[in-house]
Coordinates of C-alpha atoms in Angstrom, one line a residue:
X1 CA 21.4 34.7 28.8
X2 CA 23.6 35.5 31.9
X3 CA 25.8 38.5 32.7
X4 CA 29.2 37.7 33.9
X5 CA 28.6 38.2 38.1
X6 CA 31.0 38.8 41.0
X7 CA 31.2 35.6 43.6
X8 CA 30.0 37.4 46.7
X9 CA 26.6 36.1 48.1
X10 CA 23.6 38.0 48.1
X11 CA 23.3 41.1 51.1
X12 CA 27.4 41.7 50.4
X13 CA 28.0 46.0 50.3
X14 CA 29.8 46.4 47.3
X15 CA 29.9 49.4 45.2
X16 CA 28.8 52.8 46.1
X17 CA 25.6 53.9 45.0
X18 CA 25.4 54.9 40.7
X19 CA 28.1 52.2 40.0
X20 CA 25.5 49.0 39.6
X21 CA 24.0 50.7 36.8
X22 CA 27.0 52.0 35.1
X23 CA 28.6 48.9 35.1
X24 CA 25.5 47.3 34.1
X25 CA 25.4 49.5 30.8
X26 CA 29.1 48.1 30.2
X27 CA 27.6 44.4 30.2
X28 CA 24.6 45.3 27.9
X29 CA 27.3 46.6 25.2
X30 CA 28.7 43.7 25.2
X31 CA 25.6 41.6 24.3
X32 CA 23.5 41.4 20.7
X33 CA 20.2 42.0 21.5
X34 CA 16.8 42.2 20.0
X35 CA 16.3 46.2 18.4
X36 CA 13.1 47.2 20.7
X37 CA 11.2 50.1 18.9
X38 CA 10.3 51.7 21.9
X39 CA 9.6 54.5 21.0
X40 CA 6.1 53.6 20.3
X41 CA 3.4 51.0 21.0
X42 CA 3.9 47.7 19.3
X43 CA 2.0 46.5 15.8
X44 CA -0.3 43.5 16.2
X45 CA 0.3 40.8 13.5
X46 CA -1.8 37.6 15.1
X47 CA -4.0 36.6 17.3
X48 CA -5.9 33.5 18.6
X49 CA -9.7 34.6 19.3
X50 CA -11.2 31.6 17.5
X51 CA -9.5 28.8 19.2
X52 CA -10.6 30.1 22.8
X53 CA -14.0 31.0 21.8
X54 CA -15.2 27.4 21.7
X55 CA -15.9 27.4 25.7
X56 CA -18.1 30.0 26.8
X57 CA -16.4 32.2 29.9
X58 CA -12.6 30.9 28.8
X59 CA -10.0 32.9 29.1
X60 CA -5.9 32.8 29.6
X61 CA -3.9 31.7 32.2
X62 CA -0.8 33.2 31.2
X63 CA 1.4 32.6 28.2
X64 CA 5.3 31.6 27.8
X65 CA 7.6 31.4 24.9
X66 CA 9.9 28.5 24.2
X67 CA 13.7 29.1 25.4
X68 CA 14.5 28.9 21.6
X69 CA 11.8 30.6 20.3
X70 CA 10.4 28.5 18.1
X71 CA 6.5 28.5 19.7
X72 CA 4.7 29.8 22.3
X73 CA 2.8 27.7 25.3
X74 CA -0.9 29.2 26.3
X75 CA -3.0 27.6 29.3
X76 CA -6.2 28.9 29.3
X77 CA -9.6 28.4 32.0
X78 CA -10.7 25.3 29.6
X79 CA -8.0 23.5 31.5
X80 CA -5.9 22.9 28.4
X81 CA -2.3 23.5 26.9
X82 CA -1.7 24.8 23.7
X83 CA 1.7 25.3 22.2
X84 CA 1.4 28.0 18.5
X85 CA 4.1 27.6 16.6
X86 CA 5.8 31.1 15.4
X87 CA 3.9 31.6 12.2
X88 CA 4.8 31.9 9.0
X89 CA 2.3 34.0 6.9
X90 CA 1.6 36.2 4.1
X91 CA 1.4 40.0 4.9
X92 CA -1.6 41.1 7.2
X93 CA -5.0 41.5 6.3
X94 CA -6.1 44.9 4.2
X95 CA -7.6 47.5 6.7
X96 CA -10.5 46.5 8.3
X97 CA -10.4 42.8 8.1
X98 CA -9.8 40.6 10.9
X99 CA -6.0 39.6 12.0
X100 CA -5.1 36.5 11.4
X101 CA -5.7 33.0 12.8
X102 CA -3.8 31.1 14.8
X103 CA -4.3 27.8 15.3
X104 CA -2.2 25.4 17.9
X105 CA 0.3 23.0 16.6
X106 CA -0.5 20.7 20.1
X107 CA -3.4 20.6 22.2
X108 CA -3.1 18.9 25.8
X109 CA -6.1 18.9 28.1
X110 CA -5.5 18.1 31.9
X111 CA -8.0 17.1 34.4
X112 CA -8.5 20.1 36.1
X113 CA -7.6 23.5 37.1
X114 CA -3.8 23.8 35.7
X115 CA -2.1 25.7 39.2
X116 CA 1.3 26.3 37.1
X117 CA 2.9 25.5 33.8
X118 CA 7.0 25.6 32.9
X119 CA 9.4 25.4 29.6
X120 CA 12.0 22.8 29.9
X121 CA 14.9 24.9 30.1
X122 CA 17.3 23.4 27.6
X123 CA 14.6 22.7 25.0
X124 CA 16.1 23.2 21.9
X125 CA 13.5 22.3 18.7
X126 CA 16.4 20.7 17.1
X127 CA 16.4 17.7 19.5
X128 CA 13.4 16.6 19.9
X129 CA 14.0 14.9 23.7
X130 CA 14.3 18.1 25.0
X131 CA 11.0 19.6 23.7
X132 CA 9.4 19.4 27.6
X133 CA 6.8 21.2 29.2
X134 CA 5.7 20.5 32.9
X135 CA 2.2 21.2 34.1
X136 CA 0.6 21.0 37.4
X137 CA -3.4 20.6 38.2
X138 CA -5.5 20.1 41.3
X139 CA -5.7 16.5 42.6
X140 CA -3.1 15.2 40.2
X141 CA 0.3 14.5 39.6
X142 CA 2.9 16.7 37.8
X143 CA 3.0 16.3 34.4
X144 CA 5.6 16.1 31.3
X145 CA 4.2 16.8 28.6
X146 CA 6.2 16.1 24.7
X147 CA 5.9 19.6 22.9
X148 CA 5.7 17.5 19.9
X149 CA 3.0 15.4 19.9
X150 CA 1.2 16.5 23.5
X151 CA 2.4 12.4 24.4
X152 CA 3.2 11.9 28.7
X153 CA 6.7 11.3 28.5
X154 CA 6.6 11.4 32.8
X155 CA 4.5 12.3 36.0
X156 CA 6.2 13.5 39.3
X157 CA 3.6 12.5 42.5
X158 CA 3.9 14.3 45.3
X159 CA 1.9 13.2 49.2
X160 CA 0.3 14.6 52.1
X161 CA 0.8 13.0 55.3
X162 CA -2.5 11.1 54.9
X163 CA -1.3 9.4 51.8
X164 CA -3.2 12.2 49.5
X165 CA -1.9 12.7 46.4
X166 CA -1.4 17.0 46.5
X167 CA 0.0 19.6 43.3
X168 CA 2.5 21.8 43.9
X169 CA 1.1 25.4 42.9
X170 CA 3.8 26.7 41.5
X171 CA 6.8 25.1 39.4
X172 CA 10.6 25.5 38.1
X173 CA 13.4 23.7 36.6
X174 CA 16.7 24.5 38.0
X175 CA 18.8 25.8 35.0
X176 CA 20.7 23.2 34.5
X177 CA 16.7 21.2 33.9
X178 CA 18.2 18.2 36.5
X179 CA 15.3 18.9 38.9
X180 CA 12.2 19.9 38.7
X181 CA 10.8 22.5 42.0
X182 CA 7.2 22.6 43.0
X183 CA 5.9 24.8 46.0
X184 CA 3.3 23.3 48.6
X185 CA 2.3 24.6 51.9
X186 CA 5.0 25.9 53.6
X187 CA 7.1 24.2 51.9
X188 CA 9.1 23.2 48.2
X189 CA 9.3 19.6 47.1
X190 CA 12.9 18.3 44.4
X191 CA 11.9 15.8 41.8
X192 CA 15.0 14.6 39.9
X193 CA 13.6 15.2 35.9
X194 CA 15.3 11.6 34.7
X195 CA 13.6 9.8 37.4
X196 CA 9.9 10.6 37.1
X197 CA 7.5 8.8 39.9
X198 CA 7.6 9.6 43.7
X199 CA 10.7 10.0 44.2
X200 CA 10.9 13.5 45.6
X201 CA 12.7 15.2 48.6
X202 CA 10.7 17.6 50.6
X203 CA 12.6 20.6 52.4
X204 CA 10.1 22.6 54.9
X205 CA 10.6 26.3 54.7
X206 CA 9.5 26.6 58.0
X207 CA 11.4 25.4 61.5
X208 CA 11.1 26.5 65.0
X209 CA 8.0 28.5 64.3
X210 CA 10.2 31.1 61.9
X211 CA 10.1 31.0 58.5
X212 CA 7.6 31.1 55.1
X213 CA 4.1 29.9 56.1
X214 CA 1.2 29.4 53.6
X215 CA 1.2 27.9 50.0
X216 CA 4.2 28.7 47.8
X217 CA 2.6 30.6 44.3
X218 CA 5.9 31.5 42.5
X219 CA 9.4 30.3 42.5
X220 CA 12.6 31.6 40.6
X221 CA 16.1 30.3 40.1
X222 CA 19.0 32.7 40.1
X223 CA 20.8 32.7 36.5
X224 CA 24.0 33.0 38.0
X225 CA 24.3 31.5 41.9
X226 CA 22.5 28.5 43.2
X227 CA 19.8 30.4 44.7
X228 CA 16.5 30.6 44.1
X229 CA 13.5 32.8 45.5
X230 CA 9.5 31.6 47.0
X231 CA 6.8 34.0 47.1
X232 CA 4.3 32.9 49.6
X233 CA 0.6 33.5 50.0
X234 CA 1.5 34.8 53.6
X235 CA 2.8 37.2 51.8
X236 CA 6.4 36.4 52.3
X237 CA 9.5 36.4 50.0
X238 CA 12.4 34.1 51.0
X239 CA 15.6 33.2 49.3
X240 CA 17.3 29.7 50.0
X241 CA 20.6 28.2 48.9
X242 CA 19.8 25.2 46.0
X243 CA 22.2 23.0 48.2
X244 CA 19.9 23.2 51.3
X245 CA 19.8 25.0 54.5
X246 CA 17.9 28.3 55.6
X247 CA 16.9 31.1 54.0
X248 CA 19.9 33.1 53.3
X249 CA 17.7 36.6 52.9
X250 CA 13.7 36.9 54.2
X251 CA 10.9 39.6 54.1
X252 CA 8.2 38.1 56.3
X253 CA 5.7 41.7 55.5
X254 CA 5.0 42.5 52.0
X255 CA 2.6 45.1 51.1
X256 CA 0.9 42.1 48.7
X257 CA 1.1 38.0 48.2
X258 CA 3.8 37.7 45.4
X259 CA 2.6 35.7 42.3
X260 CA 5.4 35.8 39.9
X261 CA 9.2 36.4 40.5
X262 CA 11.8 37.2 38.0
X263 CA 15.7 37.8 38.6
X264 CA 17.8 39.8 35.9
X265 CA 20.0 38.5 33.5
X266 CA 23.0 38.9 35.6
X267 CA 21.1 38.1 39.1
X268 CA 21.8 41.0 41.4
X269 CA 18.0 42.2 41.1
X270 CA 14.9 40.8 41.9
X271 CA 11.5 41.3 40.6
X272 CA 8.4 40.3 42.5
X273 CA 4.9 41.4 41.3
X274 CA 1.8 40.7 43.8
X275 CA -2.2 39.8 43.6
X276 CA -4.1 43.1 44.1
X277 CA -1.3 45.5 44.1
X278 CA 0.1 48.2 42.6
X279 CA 3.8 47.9 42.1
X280 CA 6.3 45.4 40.7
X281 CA 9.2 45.7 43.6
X282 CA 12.4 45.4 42.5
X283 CA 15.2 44.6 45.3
X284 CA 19.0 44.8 44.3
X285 CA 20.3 41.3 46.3
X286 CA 23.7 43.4 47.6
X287 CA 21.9 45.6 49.3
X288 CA 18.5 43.6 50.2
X289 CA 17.3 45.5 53.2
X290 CA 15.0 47.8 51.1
X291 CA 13.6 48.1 47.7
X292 CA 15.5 49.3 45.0
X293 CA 12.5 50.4 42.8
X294 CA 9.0 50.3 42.6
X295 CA 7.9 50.0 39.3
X296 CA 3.5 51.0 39.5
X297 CA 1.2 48.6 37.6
X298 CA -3.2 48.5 38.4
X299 CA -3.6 44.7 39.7
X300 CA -7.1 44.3 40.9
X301 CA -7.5 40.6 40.9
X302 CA -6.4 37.2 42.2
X303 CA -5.0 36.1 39.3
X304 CA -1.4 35.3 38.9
X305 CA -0.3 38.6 36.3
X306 CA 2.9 38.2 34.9
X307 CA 5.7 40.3 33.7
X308 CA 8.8 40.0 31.5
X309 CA 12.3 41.2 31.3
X310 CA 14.2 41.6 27.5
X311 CA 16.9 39.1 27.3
X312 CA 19.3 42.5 28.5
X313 CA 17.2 42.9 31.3
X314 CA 17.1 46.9 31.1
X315 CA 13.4 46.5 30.1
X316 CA 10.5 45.1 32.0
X317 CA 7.0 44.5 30.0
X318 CA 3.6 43.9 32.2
X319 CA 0.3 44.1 31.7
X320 CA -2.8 44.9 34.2
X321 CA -6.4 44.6 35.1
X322 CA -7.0 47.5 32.9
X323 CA -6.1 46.2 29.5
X324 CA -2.7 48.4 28.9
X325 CA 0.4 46.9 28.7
X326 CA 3.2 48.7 30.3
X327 CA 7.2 48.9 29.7
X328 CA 9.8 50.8 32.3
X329 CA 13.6 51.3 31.4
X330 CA 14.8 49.7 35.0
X331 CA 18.2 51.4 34.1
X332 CA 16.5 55.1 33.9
X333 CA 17.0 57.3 37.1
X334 CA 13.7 56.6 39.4
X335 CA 11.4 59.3 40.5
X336 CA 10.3 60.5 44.4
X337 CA 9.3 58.3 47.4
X338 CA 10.2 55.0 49.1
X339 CA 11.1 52.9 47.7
X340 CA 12.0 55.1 44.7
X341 CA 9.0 54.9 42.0
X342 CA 10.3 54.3 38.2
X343 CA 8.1 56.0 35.9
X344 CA 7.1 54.5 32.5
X345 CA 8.6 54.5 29.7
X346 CA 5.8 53.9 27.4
X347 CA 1.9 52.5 28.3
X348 CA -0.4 51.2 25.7
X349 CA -4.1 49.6 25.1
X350 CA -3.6 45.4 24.2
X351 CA -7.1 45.0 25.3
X352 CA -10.3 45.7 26.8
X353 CA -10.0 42.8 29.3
X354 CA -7.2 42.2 32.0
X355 CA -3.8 41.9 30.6
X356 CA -2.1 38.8 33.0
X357 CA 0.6 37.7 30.7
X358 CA 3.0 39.1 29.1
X359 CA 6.5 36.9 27.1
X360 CA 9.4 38.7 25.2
X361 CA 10.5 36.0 23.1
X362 CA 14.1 35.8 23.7
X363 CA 15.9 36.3 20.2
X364 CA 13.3 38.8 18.0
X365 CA 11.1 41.5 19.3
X366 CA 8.1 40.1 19.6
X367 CA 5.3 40.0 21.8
X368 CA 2.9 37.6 23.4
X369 CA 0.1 39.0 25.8
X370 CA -2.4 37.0 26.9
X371 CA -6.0 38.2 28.0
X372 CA -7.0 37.2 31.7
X373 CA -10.8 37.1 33.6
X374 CA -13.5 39.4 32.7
X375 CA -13.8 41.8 35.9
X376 CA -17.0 44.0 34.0
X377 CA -18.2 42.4 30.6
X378 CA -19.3 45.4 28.8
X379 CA -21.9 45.2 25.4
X380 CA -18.8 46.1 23.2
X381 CA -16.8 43.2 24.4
X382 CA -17.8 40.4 21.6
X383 CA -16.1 40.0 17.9
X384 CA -15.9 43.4 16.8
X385 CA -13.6 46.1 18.0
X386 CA -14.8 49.2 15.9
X387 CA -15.9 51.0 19.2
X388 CA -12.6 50.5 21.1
X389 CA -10.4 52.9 22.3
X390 CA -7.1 54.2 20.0
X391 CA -3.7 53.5 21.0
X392 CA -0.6 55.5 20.2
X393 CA -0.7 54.3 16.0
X394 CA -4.4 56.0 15.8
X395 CA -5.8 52.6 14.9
X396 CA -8.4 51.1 17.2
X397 CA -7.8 48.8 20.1
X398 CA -8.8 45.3 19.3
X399 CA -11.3 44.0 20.9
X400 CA -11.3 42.2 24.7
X401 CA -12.3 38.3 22.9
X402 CA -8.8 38.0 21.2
X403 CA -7.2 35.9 24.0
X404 CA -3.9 35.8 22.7
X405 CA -1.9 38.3 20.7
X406 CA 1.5 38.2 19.1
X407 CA 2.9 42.1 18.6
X408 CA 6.1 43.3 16.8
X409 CA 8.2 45.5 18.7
X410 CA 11.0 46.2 16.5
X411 CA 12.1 48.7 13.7
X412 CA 9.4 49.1 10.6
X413 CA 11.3 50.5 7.8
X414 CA 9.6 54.3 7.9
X415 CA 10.7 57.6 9.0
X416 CA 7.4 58.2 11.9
X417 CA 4.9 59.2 8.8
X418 CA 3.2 56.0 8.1
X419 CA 5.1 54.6 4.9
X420 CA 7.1 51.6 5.6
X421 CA 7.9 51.2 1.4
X422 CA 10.6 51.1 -0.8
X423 CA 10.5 54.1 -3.6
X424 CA 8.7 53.1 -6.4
X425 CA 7.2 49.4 -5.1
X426 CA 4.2 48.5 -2.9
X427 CA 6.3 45.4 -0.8
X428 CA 7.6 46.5 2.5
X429 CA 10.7 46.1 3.7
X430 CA 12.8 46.5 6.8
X431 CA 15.4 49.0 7.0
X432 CA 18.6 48.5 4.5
X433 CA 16.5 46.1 2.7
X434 CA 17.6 46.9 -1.2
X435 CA 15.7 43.3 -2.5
X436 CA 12.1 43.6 -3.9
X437 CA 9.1 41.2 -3.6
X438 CA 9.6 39.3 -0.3
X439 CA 9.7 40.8 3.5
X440 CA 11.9 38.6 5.7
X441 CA 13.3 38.5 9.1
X442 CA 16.9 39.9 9.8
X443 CA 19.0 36.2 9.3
X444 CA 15.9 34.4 7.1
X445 CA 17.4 33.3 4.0
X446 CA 14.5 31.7 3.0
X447 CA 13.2 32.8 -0.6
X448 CA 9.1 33.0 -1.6
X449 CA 8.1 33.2 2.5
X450 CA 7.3 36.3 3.8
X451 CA 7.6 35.8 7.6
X452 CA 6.3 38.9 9.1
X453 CA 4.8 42.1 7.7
X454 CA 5.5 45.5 8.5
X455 CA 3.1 47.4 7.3
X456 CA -0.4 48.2 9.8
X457 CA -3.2 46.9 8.7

């Protein structure tokens, strides 16, 4: 959901320093947006330990929600897809019983590693054609996968110059969905989405021996200008006009490879989080020459570890090697050094393991973290979680097997004492909710379903 935006390009001086943010507290009034609890850590309602539990050694990949909401995609080390669809389910389980189950609605298994995985997005649940998702693997083409049924509704092949078929290891959609990017050695590759096969144009990102060199891991289209962003393992960030040409902004020397990018709502900030390091950097695009704001995160692996923005983009969500998911209030006044070092606004224990994806779904407060690579398997990490660590509810963190986990992050219906009831009746409720007998979701008119519980378990 985009901001409104000026016209001038990125690098343009515009206002004076304090003025971004206050205008940007102007836009956010004027949007509806999901009511984050953040005053404390979120409630867990599901996970999915089971269904990755069948391969010994699996773990997560990452994990994405649907542009409407209506599922979230996994991929996981077992080289497979799996799409969950939001769940519909009783109340939790009574204290010290396992969460519930989750079990995927589709279930795709490519041929080897997956490099990157994308939402179509325009996917809408209501039309069915536009229920996409695009997946990339070693040795193999790109493909585009039905959210349906898990049916190949197309394949994008992509060459070397010794006739080799290569993967891009990194993908995007432009936000309009008309072309699908992939990044490959120095350079980005354009596949038209109606026109599946080996049909696409490659634009170097490197000429004249200046430029982006190494394999592109992360791309990111601008919400609001045709722009979008590479992160390169030479640990480069460059960003290029969609119509073609240069790079219209470059840092050749970052402090780390970036592995995921992210631009705000309105695009006048980008966010670029890198393997082994410790900050997100955050750079406002009319005044590019330094970063805005560090935002410090512990990343002590390889792996791509991904971050989220709320749909108002004041609030950034990431996890880390440690097991703690952290949130920072990117509108909140920054604390000493250079670049400037945001401080968090709230840090809680998801798991035992490493924490590498994180996915606000974009219309309810919800949750999805996904559980990455073992760095130390410990004796404690197996099916049980009675000896973990507490977080911020004084209820014990769940154990480092669940691989994917589904947390509510919005109001509960209590005053900060525990008791999320109605006088007089043991059904919970949110807050303002005068009916008796079912728990529903703020716009469910459904009757007889409860769709999420409040209470903890």
């Amino acid at each position: 959901m985009a901001a409104p935006t000026g016209d001038d390009p990125p690098g343009t001086p515009q206002d004076p320093p304090g003025t971004p943010q206050d205008a940007a507290l102007e836009e956010l009034e004027a949007f509806d947006f999901p009511p984050y609890d953040l005053s404390r850590p979120p409630l867990q309602l599901w996970g999915a330990r089971e269904e990755f539990a069948r391969r010994p050694e699996n773990f997560l990949r990452g994990c994405k929600w649907a542009p409407d909401g209506s599922c979230v995609l996994t991929c996981s080390n077992d080289n497979a897809l799996r799409i969950f669809d939001l769940p519909q389910i009783p109340p939790g389980p009574p204290q010290g019983q396992p969460l519930p189950q989750l079990a995927p609605a589709v279930l795709v298994a490519e041929g080897d590693t997956v490099y990157d995985f994308t939402w179509y997005p325009l996917m809408d649940s209501g039309h069915p054609h536009t229920c996409l998702v695009a997946a990339s693997c070693r040795d193999h083409p790109v493909h585009l996968w039905d959210a349906f049924d898990g049916s190949l509704r197309g394949s994008f092949r992509a060459h070397n110059h010794l006739d080799e078929p290569v993967a891009p290891h990194s993908l995007a959609f432009t936000p309009d969905g008309s072309r699908l990017l992939g990044g490959f050695d120095g350079a980005v590759r354009e596949f038209p989405t109606e026109r599946p096969g080996r049909s696409g144009h490659e634009r170097p990102l490197r000429q004249g021996g200046q430029g982006q060199r190494g394999l592109i891991g992360c791309l990111a289209f601008s919400p609001s200008q045709s722009l979008f962003a590479c992160g390169s393992y030479g640990r480069s960030l460059g960003l290029y006009p969609l119509e073609g040409g240069g790079a219209v902004m470059l840092w050749p020397r970052l402090s780390a490879a970036p592995t995921h990018l992210r631009f705000s709502p309105c695009g006048t900030r980008l966010y670029a989080g890198g393997r082994k390091d410790r900050h997100i950097l955050c750079w406002d695009l009319r005044a590019p020459e330094r970063p805005l704001l560090a935002l410090p995160r512990r990343v002590e692996t390889n792996q791509r570890v991904t971050f989220d923005l709320d749909p108002s983009g004041q609030f950034l969500v990431s996890g880390d090697t440690d097991g703690f998911v952290t949130a920072w209030d990117t509108l909140a006044p920054p604390g000493p050094g250079d670049p400037p070092e945001l401080p968090p606004l709230l840090r809680f224990r998801a798991l035992r393991d490493c924490v590498n994806g994180t996915s606000l779904h974009p219309g309810l407060p919800l949750l999805a973290t996904a559980s990455g690579q073992r760095l130390f398997p410990a004796p404690w990490d197996s099916d049980g979680d009675s000896d973990g660590d507490s977080d911020g509810d004084n209820r014990p963190a769940p154990g480092g097997d669940i691989r994917l986990q589904l947390w509510w992050w919005g109001p509960r219906g209590d005053t900060g004492t525990g008791d999320c009831h109605l006088a007089g009746d043991t059904d919970c409720h949110l807050a303002g909710d005068t009916g008796t007998g079912d728990c529903h979701l703020p716009g469910d008119s459904g009757t007889g379903v409860v769709t999420v519980t409040l209470c903890p378990p």
